[in-house]
Coordinates of C-alpha atoms in Angstrom, one line a residue:
M958 CA 0.0 0.0 0.0
N959 CA 1.6 3.3 -1.1
E960 CA -1.2 5.6 0.1
R961 CA -3.1 5.1 3.3
T962 CA -6.2 6.5 1.6
G963 CA -6.0 3.5 -0.7
I964 CA -7.0 0.9 2.0
Q965 CA -9.0 -1.6 0.0
R966 CA -7.8 -5.1 0.9
I967 CA -8.3 -5.7 4.6
G968 CA -7.0 -8.8 6.4
I969 CA -8.7 -10.1 9.5
L970 CA -6.6 -12.4 11.7
G971 CA -9.1 -14.6 13.5
S972 CA -12.3 -16.2 12.4
G973 CA -14.3 -16.3 15.6
A974 CA -17.5 -14.4 16.0
W975 CA -15.9 -10.9 16.2
G976 CA -13.5 -11.5 13.4
T977 CA -16.2 -12.8 11.1
A978 CA -18.5 -9.9 12.0
L979 CA -15.7 -7.4 11.1
A980 CA -15.3 -9.2 7.8
A981 CA -19.0 -8.6 7.2
A982 CA -18.6 -4.9 8.1
V983 CA -15.6 -4.6 5.8
T984 CA -17.5 -5.9 2.8
A985 CA -20.5 -3.7 3.7
A986 CA -18.0 -0.8 3.4
G987 CA -17.2 -1.8 -0.1
R988 CA -13.7 -3.2 0.8
Q989 CA -12.2 -6.7 0.2
A990 CA -12.1 -8.9 3.3
L991 CA -9.6 -11.7 3.7
L992 CA -10.4 -13.7 6.8
W993 CA -7.6 -15.9 8.3
A994 CA -8.8 -19.0 10.1
R995 CA -6.6 -21.4 12.0
N996 CA -8.9 -24.3 11.1
P997 CA -8.8 -25.1 7.4
A998 CA -12.3 -26.7 7.6
L999 CA -13.8 -23.4 8.9
A1000 CA -12.1 -21.5 6.1
Q1001 CA -13.6 -23.9 3.6
E1002 CA -17.1 -23.5 5.1
I1003 CA -16.8 -19.7 4.8
N1004 CA -15.7 -19.9 1.2
N1005 CA -18.1 -22.6 0.1
Q1006 CA -21.2 -22.0 2.2
N1007 CA -20.9 -18.3 3.0
G1008 CA -21.4 -18.9 6.7
N1009 CA -19.6 -19.6 10.0
S1010 CA -21.8 -22.2 11.7
V1011 CA -19.4 -22.6 14.6
Y1012 CA -19.2 -18.9 15.8
L1013 CA -22.0 -17.1 14.0
P1014 CA -24.8 -19.5 13.2
H1015 CA -27.8 -18.3 11.2
I1016 CA -25.8 -15.4 9.8
A1017 CA -25.4 -15.4 6.0
L1018 CA -22.1 -13.9 4.9
D1019 CA -21.4 -11.9 1.8
P1020 CA -20.0 -14.2 -0.9
S1021 CA -17.2 -11.8 -1.5
I1022 CA -15.6 -12.6 1.9
R1023 CA -12.7 -14.9 1.3
A1024 CA -11.2 -17.1 4.0
T1025 CA -7.8 -18.8 4.2
S1026 CA -5.8 -20.9 6.6
D1027 CA -2.5 -19.9 4.9
A1028 CA -1.0 -16.9 6.7
G1029 CA 1.1 -16.3 3.6
D1030 CA -2.0 -15.1 1.8
L1031 CA -2.0 -12.0 4.0
A1032 CA 1.1 -10.6 2.3
G1033 CA -0.9 -8.5 -0.2
I1034 CA -3.3 -6.7 2.2
D1035 CA -3.4 -3.0 3.0
A1036 CA -4.3 -3.3 6.7
L1037 CA -4.6 -6.1 9.2
L1038 CA -7.2 -6.4 11.9
L1039 CA -5.9 -8.5 14.8
V1040 CA -9.0 -10.3 16.3
V1041 CA -7.5 -13.4 17.9
P1042 CA -8.0 -14.1 21.7
A1043 CA -5.8 -11.7 23.7
Q1044 CA -3.8 -14.5 25.3
H1045 CA -2.9 -16.0 21.9
L1046 CA -1.9 -12.8 20.1
R1047 CA 1.8 -13.1 20.9
G1048 CA 2.0 -16.7 19.7
I1049 CA 0.0 -16.2 16.5
A1050 CA 1.2 -12.8 15.4
S1051 CA 4.9 -13.6 16.0
G1052 CA 4.9 -15.9 12.9
L1053 CA 3.7 -13.0 10.7
N1054 CA 6.7 -10.7 11.1
A1055 CA 8.5 -12.0 8.0
I1056 CA 5.3 -12.1 6.0
L1057 CA 3.8 -8.6 6.6
P1058 CA 5.2 -5.4 5.1
K1059 CA 7.0 -3.3 7.6
D1060 CA 4.7 -0.3 7.1
L1061 CA 1.4 -2.3 7.3
P1062 CA -1.1 -0.7 9.6
L1063 CA -2.2 -3.0 12.5
V1064 CA -5.7 -2.6 14.1
L1065 CA -5.9 -4.2 17.5
C1066 CA -9.4 -5.5 18.0
C1067 CA -8.8 -8.1 20.8
K1068 CA -9.8 -6.9 24.3
G1069 CA -7.5 -8.1 27.0
I1070 CA -4.3 -7.8 29.0
E1071 CA -1.6 -10.4 28.6
R1072 CA -1.4 -12.6 31.6
G1073 CA 2.1 -12.9 33.0
S1074 CA 3.5 -9.8 31.3
G1075 CA 0.6 -7.4 32.2
K1076 CA 1.0 -5.9 28.8
L1077 CA -1.7 -4.3 26.6
M1078 CA -2.3 -5.6 23.2
T1079 CA -0.5 -2.7 21.5
E1080 CA 2.5 -3.5 23.6
V1081 CA 2.5 -7.1 22.7
A1082 CA 2.1 -6.3 19.0
A1083 CA 4.9 -3.8 19.1
E1084 CA 7.2 -6.5 20.3
V1085 CA 6.3 -9.3 17.8
L1086 CA 5.4 -7.0 14.8
P1087 CA 7.8 -4.1 15.5
G1088 CA 7.8 -0.8 13.7
R1089 CA 4.3 -1.0 12.1
P1090 CA 1.7 1.8 12.7
Q1091 CA -1.0 0.8 15.1
A1092 CA -4.6 1.6 15.8
V1093 CA -7.2 0.2 18.3
L1094 CA -10.8 -0.6 17.5
S1095 CA -13.0 -1.0 20.6
G1096 CA -16.5 -0.2 21.8
P1097 CA -19.9 -1.7 22.7
T1098 CA -20.3 -4.5 20.1
F1099 CA -22.0 -7.8 20.0
A1100 CA -20.7 -9.6 17.0
A1101 CA -24.0 -11.0 15.8
E1102 CA -25.5 -7.5 15.7
V1103 CA -22.6 -6.1 13.7
A1104 CA -22.8 -9.1 11.3
A1105 CA -26.5 -8.5 10.8
G1106 CA -25.9 -4.9 9.9
L1107 CA -27.5 -3.4 13.1
P1108 CA -26.4 0.1 14.1
T1109 CA -23.1 0.1 16.0
A1110 CA -20.7 2.8 17.1
V1111 CA -17.1 2.2 18.0
T1112 CA -13.9 4.0 19.0
L1113 CA -11.0 3.9 16.4
A1114 CA -7.9 5.2 18.1
S1115 CA -4.6 6.0 16.6
D1116 CA -1.9 8.7 17.3
D1117 CA -1.6 9.1 13.5
A1118 CA -4.5 11.3 12.4
A1119 CA -4.2 10.4 8.7
L1120 CA -4.1 6.7 9.4
A1121 CA -7.2 7.0 11.7
T1122 CA -9.1 8.9 9.1
A1123 CA -8.2 6.4 6.4
L1124 CA -9.1 3.4 8.5
A1125 CA -12.4 5.0 9.5
E1126 CA -13.3 5.5 5.8
A1127 CA -12.2 2.0 5.0
L1128 CA -14.1 0.3 7.8
G1129 CA -17.1 2.5 8.3
N1130 CA -20.4 2.0 6.6
R1131 CA -24.0 3.1 7.0
T1132 CA -24.5 1.1 10.2
F1133 CA -20.9 0.6 11.5
R1134 CA -19.8 4.0 12.7
P1135 CA -16.2 4.6 13.9
Y1136 CA -15.4 7.6 16.1
I1137 CA -11.8 8.7 15.9
S1138 CA -9.6 9.1 19.0
Q1139 CA -5.9 9.6 19.6
D1140 CA -5.9 7.7 22.9
L1141 CA -4.9 4.1 22.2
I1142 CA -4.2 3.3 25.8
G1143 CA -7.6 4.5 27.0
A1144 CA -9.4 2.5 24.3
E1145 CA -7.5 -0.6 25.3
V1146 CA -7.9 -0.4 29.0
G1147 CA -11.6 0.2 28.7
G1148 CA -12.1 -2.8 26.5
A1149 CA -10.0 -5.1 28.7
V1150 CA -11.2 -4.2 32.2
K1151 CA -14.9 -4.0 31.4
N1152 CA -14.8 -7.8 30.9
V1153 CA -13.7 -8.3 34.5
I1154 CA -16.4 -6.0 35.8
A1155 CA -19.0 -7.9 33.7
I1156 CA -18.1 -11.1 35.4
A1157 CA -18.6 -9.4 38.8
C1158 CA -22.0 -8.1 37.6
G1159 CA -23.0 -11.5 36.5
I1160 CA -22.1 -13.0 39.9
V1161 CA -24.2 -10.3 41.6
Q1162 CA -27.2 -11.1 39.4
G1163 CA -26.7 -14.8 40.0
R1164 CA -26.7 -14.3 43.7
A1165 CA -30.0 -12.2 43.3
L1166 CA -28.5 -9.2 45.0
G1167 CA -30.6 -6.8 43.0
E1168 CA -30.3 -4.0 40.4
N1169 CA -29.0 -1.5 43.0
A1170 CA -25.9 -3.7 43.5
R1171 CA -25.3 -4.1 39.7
A1172 CA -25.6 -0.3 39.2
A1173 CA -23.1 0.2 42.0
L1174 CA -20.7 -2.3 40.5
I1175 CA -20.9 -0.7 37.1
T1176 CA -20.2 2.7 38.6
R1177 CA -17.4 1.7 40.9
G1178 CA -16.1 -0.6 38.1
L1179 CA -15.9 2.5 35.9
A1180 CA -13.9 4.2 38.6
E1181 CA -11.4 1.3 38.5
I1182 CA -11.1 1.4 34.8
V1183 CA -10.4 5.2 34.9
R1184 CA -7.9 4.7 37.6
L1185 CA -5.9 2.1 35.6
G1186 CA -6.3 4.1 32.4
L1187 CA -4.8 7.2 33.9
A1188 CA -2.0 5.3 35.5
K1189 CA -1.1 3.8 32.1
G1190 CA -1.2 7.2 30.4
G1191 CA -4.7 7.1 29.0
R1192 CA -7.3 9.9 29.1
A1193 CA -10.4 10.0 31.4
E1194 CA -12.6 11.4 28.6
T1195 CA -11.8 8.3 26.5
L1196 CA -13.1 6.0 29.3
M1197 CA -16.3 8.0 29.5
G1198 CA -16.9 7.3 25.8
L1199 CA -17.8 4.3 23.6
S1200 CA -14.7 2.2 24.5
G1201 CA -15.1 2.8 28.2
F1202 CA -18.5 3.5 29.7
G1203 CA -20.4 2.4 26.5
D1204 CA -18.7 -1.0 26.3
L1205 CA -19.0 -1.4 30.1
T1206 CA -22.7 -0.8 30.1
L1207 CA -23.4 -3.3 27.3
T1208 CA -21.2 -6.0 28.7
C1209 CA -22.6 -5.7 32.2
T1210 CA -26.3 -5.8 31.3
A1211 CA -26.9 -8.5 28.7
V1212 CA -26.7 -12.3 29.0
Q1213 CA -25.4 -12.3 25.4
S1214 CA -22.1 -11.1 26.9
R1215 CA -19.9 -14.1 27.4
N1216 CA -18.3 -12.6 30.5
Y1217 CA -21.6 -11.6 32.1
A1218 CA -23.0 -15.0 31.4
L1219 CA -20.1 -16.7 33.0
G1220 CA -20.4 -14.6 36.1
L1221 CA -24.2 -15.3 36.2
A1222 CA -23.6 -19.1 36.1
L1223 CA -21.0 -18.8 38.9
G1224 CA -23.4 -16.7 41.0
E1225 CA -26.1 -19.3 40.6
G1226 CA -23.7 -22.0 41.9
A1227 CA -22.0 -23.5 38.9
N1228 CA -18.5 -24.9 39.2
F1229 CA -15.9 -22.7 37.5
E1230 CA -13.8 -25.6 36.1
D1231 CA -17.0 -27.3 34.7
L1232 CA -18.0 -24.1 33.0
M1233 CA -14.6 -23.6 31.4
S1234 CA -14.4 -27.2 30.2
V1235 CA -17.5 -26.9 28.0
R1236 CA -17.1 -23.3 26.7
L1237 CA -16.5 -22.9 22.9
T1238 CA -15.8 -19.2 23.0
V1239 CA -13.4 -17.2 25.1
A1240 CA -14.5 -15.1 28.0
E1241 CA -11.5 -12.7 28.0
G1242 CA -12.2 -11.4 31.5
V1243 CA -11.1 -14.7 33.0
E1244 CA -7.4 -14.2 32.1
S1245 CA -7.6 -10.4 32.2
A1246 CA -8.8 -10.6 35.9
A1247 CA -5.4 -12.1 36.9
A1248 CA -3.5 -9.7 34.6
V1249 CA -5.3 -6.6 35.8
T1250 CA -4.7 -7.5 39.4
I1251 CA -1.0 -7.9 38.8
L1252 CA -0.8 -4.7 36.7
A1253 CA -2.7 -2.7 39.3
K1254 CA -0.4 -3.9 42.1
S1255 CA 2.7 -2.9 40.0
L1256 CA 1.2 0.6 39.5
N1257 CA 0.2 0.9 43.1
I1258 CA -3.5 1.5 42.4
E1259 CA -6.6 0.1 44.1
M1260 CA -8.9 -2.1 42.1
P1261 CA -10.9 -4.0 44.7
I1262 CA -13.6 -5.3 42.3
S1263 CA -11.1 -6.7 39.8
R1264 CA -9.1 -8.2 42.7
A1265 CA -12.2 -9.9 44.0
V1266 CA -13.1 -11.4 40.7
N1267 CA -9.5 -12.7 40.4
A1268 CA -9.8 -14.3 43.9
I1269 CA -13.0 -16.1 42.9
L1270 CA -11.7 -17.3 39.5
H1271 CA -8.1 -18.1 40.3
Q1272 CA -7.6 -18.4 44.0
G1273 CA -10.6 -20.5 45.0
A1274 CA -12.2 -17.8 47.1
D1275 CA -15.8 -18.3 48.3
I1276 CA -18.2 -16.0 46.5
D1277 CA -20.2 -15.0 49.6
A1278 CA -17.1 -14.3 51.6
V1279 CA -15.7 -12.1 48.8
I1280 CA -18.9 -10.2 48.6
G1281 CA -18.9 -9.8 52.3
S1282 CA -15.4 -8.4 52.2
L1283 CA -16.3 -5.8 49.6
L1284 CA -19.3 -4.7 51.6
A1285 CA -17.1 -4.4 54.7
R1286 CA -14.7 -1.9 53.1
P1287 CA -14.4 1.4 54.9
F1288 CA -16.7 4.2 53.9
T1289 CA -14.9 6.7 51.7
T1290 CA -15.5 9.6 49.3
E1291 CA -16.6 9.0 45.8

């Protein structure tokens, strides 16, 4: 690609529900979508049957969407959307460095924080695909609604104004509306931590603690998100927008949210290991809960809700005891 305004061929790394939905949005914008799938059989289904029965059943895909399981086919694209699970980004993307042009724009669409390193997705991508311009796409999005062409607004963040404009023009269509920002960190933090808060909200609903409690969790969860975003160098106003408050609201109030649904099942008494053993799709908040807790400690900031979710998921803490400890915290100013 010689001119960023000429973004026509867009690669999508990851053929789950969100990656497939973004491929649908790309074609609706009049661009060419090349969808990379790890599973050759899934790529074949997308090409031959114009559907993804595993991750987006009952959604008919535009026949112009092409899928491949050969990463080498991505060599000719103008921009790459990275839509693999956050914990797999490093491993999958590291094999692309020799394939992708050094100036290829990368759009981080996965929402999470790397467990172990505590790094944001832009930080991981900068290590394994160095030197390439970056953007972040995040916001309140259910994949099935995007794929069906229902109205959706997202944040598209890049510190390169020309790139952000070109990407917005390439990805945006009548119903998929990108709003441009320069705050990559804020967009990332909002998208990652809201999944952890959504698990907490699900647990509260599963325990039948009421709508007051959920509203309090959303509000205080937003405070945690802002606290972490500012500590990482993001902007508070970003976290009050689509990729912060907007995404948090959606994820914490609908059973369609994988993270909320997981928390709901836990609150109703389901066993965590049993739930994880039968899940087909990834609830990013599970791994992000541990990563957020470690990152918050390293930055010396308080994130009690995130810490509580991590204790329940990864430390075997009793749900009722954790809720009791949260309610026993000292009174303080808002």
